[in-house]
mmCIF file of C-alpha atoms and ligand atoms in Angstrom:
data_model
loop_
_atom_site.group_PDB
_atom_site.id
_atom_site.type_symbol
_atom_site.label_atom_id
_atom_site.label_comp_id
_atom_site.label_asym_id
_atom_site.label_seq_id
_atom_site.Cartn_x
_atom_site.Cartn_y
_atom_site.Cartn_z
ATOM 1 C CA MET F 1 9.065 10.630 8.361
ATOM 2 C CA ARG F 2 5.737 9.249 9.574
ATOM 3 C CA PRO F 3 4.176 6.202 7.855
ATOM 4 C CA LEU F 4 2.056 6.835 4.797
ATOM 5 C CA ARG F 5 -1.590 6.475 5.700
ATOM 6 C CA VAL F 6 -3.853 4.624 3.303
ATOM 7 C CA ALA F 7 -7.615 4.055 3.451
ATOM 8 C CA ILE F 8 -9.292 1.279 1.468
ATOM 9 C CA PHE F 9 -12.868 1.681 0.225
ATOM 10 C CA ALA F 10 -14.663 -1.561 -0.704
ATOM 11 C CA SER F 11 -18.223 -2.823 -1.081
ATOM 12 C CA GLY F 12 -17.749 -6.547 -1.634
ATOM 13 C CA THR F 13 -15.643 -9.637 -1.122
ATOM 14 C CA GLY F 14 -12.446 -7.858 -0.223
ATOM 15 C CA SER F 15 -9.790 -10.080 -1.765
ATOM 16 C CA ASN F 16 -7.870 -7.007 -2.948
ATOM 17 C CA ALA F 17 -8.329 -5.328 0.434
ATOM 18 C CA ARG F 18 -6.946 -8.404 2.176
ATOM 19 C CA THR F 19 -3.921 -8.513 -0.121
ATOM 20 C CA LEU F 20 -3.219 -4.820 0.477
ATOM 21 C CA ILE F 21 -3.497 -5.228 4.254
ATOM 22 C CA GLU F 22 -1.174 -8.223 4.235
ATOM 23 C CA LYS F 23 1.312 -6.387 2.027
ATOM 24 C CA ALA F 24 1.260 -3.313 4.288
ATOM 25 C CA GLN F 25 2.059 -5.548 7.240
ATOM 26 C CA THR F 26 5.332 -6.531 5.528
ATOM 27 C CA LEU F 27 6.410 -2.953 4.848
ATOM 28 C CA ARG F 28 7.894 -2.438 8.300
ATOM 29 C CA GLY F 29 6.081 0.696 9.349
ATOM 30 C CA ALA F 30 6.662 2.653 6.123
ATOM 31 C CA LEU F 31 2.963 2.580 5.378
ATOM 32 C CA GLU F 32 -0.197 1.682 7.246
ATOM 33 C CA ILE F 33 -3.716 0.776 6.229
ATOM 34 C CA SER F 34 -5.515 3.089 8.623
ATOM 35 C CA PHE F 35 -8.980 1.702 7.955
ATOM 36 C CA VAL F 36 -11.301 -0.045 5.539
ATOM 37 C CA LEU F 37 -14.510 1.791 4.733
ATOM 38 C CA SER F 38 -17.588 0.199 3.222
ATOM 39 C CA ASP F 39 -21.004 1.436 2.188
ATOM 40 C CA LYS F 40 -22.522 -2.057 2.644
ATOM 41 C CA ALA F 41 -23.245 -3.603 6.036
ATOM 42 C CA THR F 42 -23.151 -7.125 4.608
ATOM 43 C CA ALA F 43 -19.880 -6.744 2.684
ATOM 44 C CA PRO F 44 -17.525 -9.630 3.592
ATOM 45 C CA VAL F 45 -14.613 -7.174 3.371
ATOM 46 C CA LEU F 46 -15.577 -5.769 6.785
ATOM 47 C CA LYS F 47 -15.059 -9.096 8.543
ATOM 48 C CA LYS F 48 -11.833 -9.783 6.642
ATOM 49 C CA ALA F 49 -10.374 -6.441 7.690
ATOM 50 C CA GLU F 50 -11.370 -6.934 11.320
ATOM 51 C CA GLU F 51 -9.793 -10.382 11.373
ATOM 52 C CA LEU F 52 -6.578 -8.805 10.140
ATOM 53 C CA GLY F 53 -6.713 -6.210 12.896
ATOM 54 C CA VAL F 54 -7.691 -3.250 10.726
ATOM 55 C CA ARG F 55 -10.281 -0.741 11.852
ATOM 56 C CA THR F 56 -13.465 -0.582 9.779
ATOM 57 C CA TYR F 57 -16.100 2.039 9.080
ATOM 58 C CA LEU F 58 -19.538 1.451 7.664
ATOM 59 C CA VAL F 59 -20.923 4.590 6.027
ATOM 60 C CA GLU F 60 -24.196 3.692 4.368
ATOM 61 C CA LYS F 61 -25.817 6.154 2.031
ATOM 62 C CA LYS F 62 -28.899 6.976 4.051
ATOM 63 C CA LEU F 63 -29.025 10.640 3.144
ATOM 64 C CA ASP F 64 -28.164 12.497 -0.050
ATOM 65 C CA ARG F 65 -24.822 12.133 -1.779
ATOM 66 C CA GLN F 66 -23.393 15.342 -0.352
ATOM 67 C CA ASN F 67 -24.069 14.316 3.254
ATOM 68 C CA HIS F 68 -22.825 10.803 2.624
ATOM 69 C CA GLU F 69 -19.563 12.054 1.167
ATOM 70 C CA GLN F 70 -19.163 14.658 3.897
ATOM 71 C CA ALA F 71 -19.366 11.909 6.517
ATOM 72 C CA ILE F 72 -16.578 10.071 4.667
ATOM 73 C CA LEU F 73 -14.456 13.218 4.340
ATOM 74 C CA ASN F 74 -14.735 13.759 8.097
ATOM 75 C CA ILE F 75 -13.276 10.296 8.721
ATOM 76 C CA LEU F 76 -10.501 10.863 6.166
ATOM 77 C CA ARG F 77 -9.567 14.149 7.817
ATOM 78 C CA GLU F 78 -9.663 12.668 11.297
ATOM 79 C CA HIS F 79 -7.107 10.025 10.211
ATOM 80 C CA ARG F 80 -5.005 12.402 8.065
ATOM 81 C CA ILE F 81 -5.242 9.980 5.143
ATOM 82 C CA ASP F 82 -2.716 10.383 2.317
ATOM 83 C CA TRP F 83 -4.031 7.897 -0.239
ATOM 84 C CA ILE F 84 -7.370 6.210 -0.938
ATOM 85 C CA PHE F 85 -7.347 2.807 -2.635
ATOM 86 C CA LEU F 86 -10.690 1.784 -4.105
ATOM 87 C CA ALA F 87 -11.017 -2.000 -4.187
ATOM 88 C CA GLY F 88 -14.426 -2.936 -5.491
ATOM 89 C CA TYR F 89 -16.114 0.201 -4.136
ATOM 90 C CA MET F 90 -19.393 0.258 -6.027
ATOM 91 C CA ARG F 91 -20.005 3.976 -5.889
ATOM 92 C CA LEU F 92 -18.701 6.904 -7.925
ATOM 93 C CA LEU F 93 -16.992 9.710 -6.031
ATOM 94 C CA SER F 94 -18.138 13.219 -6.899
ATOM 95 C CA GLY F 95 -15.918 15.969 -8.272
ATOM 96 C CA ALA F 96 -16.512 17.937 -5.057
ATOM 97 C CA PHE F 97 -15.298 15.015 -2.944
ATOM 98 C CA LEU F 98 -12.200 14.506 -5.089
ATOM 99 C CA ARG F 99 -11.372 18.217 -5.116
ATOM 100 C CA GLN F 100 -11.623 18.434 -1.333
ATOM 101 C CA PHE F 101 -9.400 15.406 -0.881
ATOM 102 C CA ALA F 102 -6.857 16.811 -3.362
ATOM 103 C CA LEU F 103 -6.818 20.178 -1.546
ATOM 104 C CA TRP F 104 -5.499 18.423 1.542
ATOM 105 C CA HIS F 105 -2.519 17.154 -0.478
ATOM 106 C CA GLY F 106 -1.154 20.104 -2.427
ATOM 107 C CA ASP F 107 -3.837 19.567 -5.068
ATOM 108 C CA ALA F 108 -2.445 16.151 -5.967
ATOM 109 C CA SER F 109 -4.779 13.372 -7.012
ATOM 110 C CA GLN F 110 -4.185 10.527 -4.561
ATOM 111 C CA VAL F 111 -7.196 8.305 -5.114
ATOM 112 C CA VAL F 112 -6.632 5.139 -7.140
ATOM 113 C CA ASN F 113 -8.728 2.238 -8.378
ATOM 114 C CA ILE F 114 -8.070 -1.195 -9.802
ATOM 115 C CA HIS F 115 -10.186 -2.524 -12.628
ATOM 116 C CA PRO F 116 -10.262 -6.009 -14.195
ATOM 117 C CA SER F 117 -9.881 -5.038 -17.848
ATOM 118 C CA LEU F 118 -7.555 -3.165 -20.151
ATOM 119 C CA LEU F 119 -9.295 0.174 -19.906
ATOM 120 C CA PRO F 120 -10.785 1.904 -21.811
ATOM 121 C CA ALA F 121 -12.198 -1.515 -22.785
ATOM 122 C CA TYR F 122 -14.953 -2.839 -20.531
ATOM 123 C CA PRO F 123 -15.425 -0.119 -17.931
ATOM 124 C CA GLY F 124 -18.065 -0.623 -15.232
ATOM 125 C CA ALA F 125 -19.541 -3.709 -13.605
ATOM 126 C CA GLU F 126 -19.085 -7.322 -14.736
ATOM 127 C CA ALA F 127 -16.032 -6.437 -16.827
ATOM 128 C CA ILE F 128 -14.583 -9.957 -16.730
ATOM 129 C CA ALA F 129 -17.843 -11.651 -17.721
ATOM 130 C CA ARG F 130 -18.423 -9.229 -20.584
ATOM 131 C CA ALA F 131 -14.916 -9.760 -21.964
ATOM 132 C CA TYR F 132 -15.429 -13.512 -21.573
ATOM 133 C CA GLN F 133 -18.693 -13.406 -23.488
ATOM 134 C CA ASP F 134 -16.892 -11.605 -26.302
ATOM 135 C CA ARG F 135 -14.133 -14.270 -26.187
ATOM 136 C CA VAL F 136 -11.447 -11.594 -26.406
ATOM 137 C CA SER F 137 -7.995 -13.080 -26.997
ATOM 138 C CA HIS F 138 -6.466 -11.078 -24.229
ATOM 139 C CA THR F 139 -7.600 -8.894 -21.401
ATOM 140 C CA GLY F 140 -5.876 -7.576 -18.303
ATOM 141 C CA VAL F 141 -5.886 -5.276 -15.335
ATOM 142 C CA THR F 142 -5.620 -1.496 -14.987
ATOM 143 C CA ILE F 143 -4.631 0.705 -12.059
ATOM 144 C CA HIS F 144 -5.776 4.270 -12.594
ATOM 145 C CA PHE F 145 -6.335 7.551 -10.838
ATOM 146 C CA VAL F 146 -9.959 8.175 -9.950
ATOM 147 C CA ASP F 147 -11.974 10.958 -11.492
ATOM 148 C CA GLU F 148 -15.726 11.558 -11.470
ATOM 149 C CA GLY F 149 -16.374 9.131 -14.313
ATOM 150 C CA MET F 150 -16.810 5.382 -14.384
ATOM 151 C CA ASP F 151 -13.257 4.002 -14.687
ATOM 152 C CA THR F 152 -12.168 6.974 -16.812
ATOM 153 C CA GLY F 153 -9.262 8.449 -14.814
ATOM 154 C CA LYS F 154 -5.657 8.643 -15.971
ATOM 155 C CA ILE F 155 -4.054 5.223 -16.319
ATOM 156 C CA ILE F 156 -1.078 4.503 -14.065
ATOM 157 C CA HIS F 157 -0.292 0.914 -14.983
ATOM 158 C CA GLN F 158 -1.720 -1.896 -17.098
ATOM 159 C CA GLU F 159 -0.794 -5.515 -17.600
ATOM 160 C CA ALA F 160 -2.248 -7.816 -20.216
ATOM 161 C CA LEU F 161 -3.087 -11.515 -19.950
ATOM 162 C CA SER F 162 -3.602 -13.966 -22.778
ATOM 163 C CA LEU F 163 -6.520 -16.187 -22.013
ATOM 164 C CA SER F 164 -7.592 -19.382 -23.621
ATOM 165 C CA PRO F 165 -11.120 -19.245 -25.040
ATOM 166 C CA GLU F 166 -11.530 -22.831 -23.846
ATOM 167 C CA ALA F 167 -10.988 -21.847 -20.231
ATOM 168 C CA SER F 168 -14.042 -21.322 -18.037
ATOM 169 C CA LEU F 169 -15.237 -17.987 -16.743
ATOM 170 C CA ALA F 170 -14.150 -19.129 -13.277
ATOM 171 C CA ASP F 171 -10.611 -19.710 -14.617
ATOM 172 C CA TRP F 172 -10.548 -16.244 -16.161
ATOM 173 C CA LYS F 173 -11.712 -14.696 -12.902
ATOM 174 C CA GLU F 174 -9.106 -16.527 -10.904
ATOM 175 C CA MET F 175 -6.240 -15.505 -13.194
ATOM 176 C CA ILE F 176 -7.371 -11.920 -13.383
ATOM 177 C CA HIS F 177 -7.828 -11.610 -9.623
ATOM 178 C CA ARG F 178 -4.376 -13.101 -9.070
ATOM 179 C CA LEU F 179 -2.924 -10.459 -11.400
ATOM 180 C CA GLU F 180 -4.885 -7.731 -9.595
ATOM 181 C CA HIS F 181 -3.491 -8.781 -6.246
ATOM 182 C CA ARG F 182 0.077 -8.723 -7.514
ATOM 183 C CA MET F 183 -0.286 -5.381 -9.280
ATOM 184 C CA TYR F 184 -2.121 -3.596 -6.453
ATOM 185 C CA SER F 185 0.284 -4.787 -3.773
ATOM 186 C CA ASN F 186 3.261 -3.793 -5.951
ATOM 187 C CA PHE F 187 1.740 -0.371 -6.393
ATOM 188 C CA LEU F 188 1.268 -0.069 -2.627
ATOM 189 C CA GLU F 189 4.887 -1.006 -2.128
ATOM 190 C CA SER F 190 5.992 1.567 -4.715
ATOM 191 C CA LEU F 191 4.339 4.255 -2.575
ATOM 192 C CA SER F 192 6.188 3.094 0.515
ATOM 193 C CA LEU F 193 9.473 3.231 -1.421
ATOM 194 C CA GLY F 194 8.752 6.736 -2.705
ATOM 195 C CA GLN F 195 8.726 5.540 -6.332
ATOM 196 C CA GLN F 196 5.312 7.146 -6.670
ATOM 197 C CA LYS F 197 5.464 10.582 -5.036
ATOM 198 C CA THR F 198 3.159 11.271 -2.123
ATOM 199 C CA PHE F 199 1.954 14.661 -1.016
ATOM 200 C CA TYR F 200 1.358 14.130 2.677
ATOM 201 C CA PHE F 201 -1.853 15.300 4.300
ATOM 202 C CA GLU F 202 -1.245 18.945 5.155
ATOM 203 C CA GLU F 203 -1.288 19.108 8.921
ATOM 204 C CA ASN F 204 -2.780 22.603 9.195
ATOM 205 C CA GLN F 205 -6.180 21.394 7.879
HETATM 206 C C1 GRF Y 1 -12.030 -6.483 -8.449
HETATM 207 O O1 GRF Y 1 -12.142 -7.236 -9.624
HETATM 208 C C2 GRF Y 1 -11.656 -5.060 -8.787
HETATM 209 O O2 GRF Y 1 -10.855 -4.945 -9.897
HETATM 210 C C3 GRF Y 1 -13.004 -4.432 -9.064
HETATM 211 O O3 GRF Y 1 -13.851 -5.019 -8.104
HETATM 212 C C4 GRF Y 1 -13.378 -6.312 -7.774
HETATM 213 C C5 GRF Y 1 -13.266 -6.401 -6.277
HETATM 214 O O4 GRF Y 1 -12.947 -7.700 -5.857
HETATM 215 N N1 GRF Y 1 -12.927 -3.000 -9.013
HETATM 216 P P1 GRF Y 1 -12.558 -7.976 -4.356
HETATM 217 O O5 GRF Y 1 -13.725 -7.496 -3.490
HETATM 218 O O6 GRF Y 1 -11.302 -7.224 -4.057
HETATM 219 O O7 GRF Y 1 -12.383 -9.451 -4.232
#
């Protein structure tokens, strides 16, 4: 059986991307991070990935959405990618994109995202800061399948955190990011162990 091939899409800092890359490197060839793709030339994630020896692609949205997504699909097909992990990718994927990607994998949805809240609470940007402003007694992290909406896809796994209202926003961010890193790398490992079924890229495409 060949290694599972995973692509990471990210637009920002890349702490989740780094954790996923480091985790994949411990999985002894069962799974590989084939590349990191960003839509932002200045995203620190690009440098992080390169330092860890992972190929990067920059696909900026210079044309319309359809052409932008087609350029990404071409790269995914070239690498025969099985799973896409979004990790702070600040762009919605269209239904057409997701359908095409699913068609290459027996119609299975194999695009996932991680989000720093207990969805459906606080979807979208600045989720941690908004929960902090509301002084919620607990929040958490969600891993979910990706659909066309903003953080609306089917939930795979959630974990809650109790947070002290006296803690600073920086403390909340640190705890939540630590939980994200653990959950996303465990999910990656579960793929490599076959605990989450993979439909491999169909080679006749
Ligand atoms: C994370 O909080 C993730 O949940 C959200 O975007 C953030 C990305 O952070 N989708 P990083 O770039 O991985 O550090």
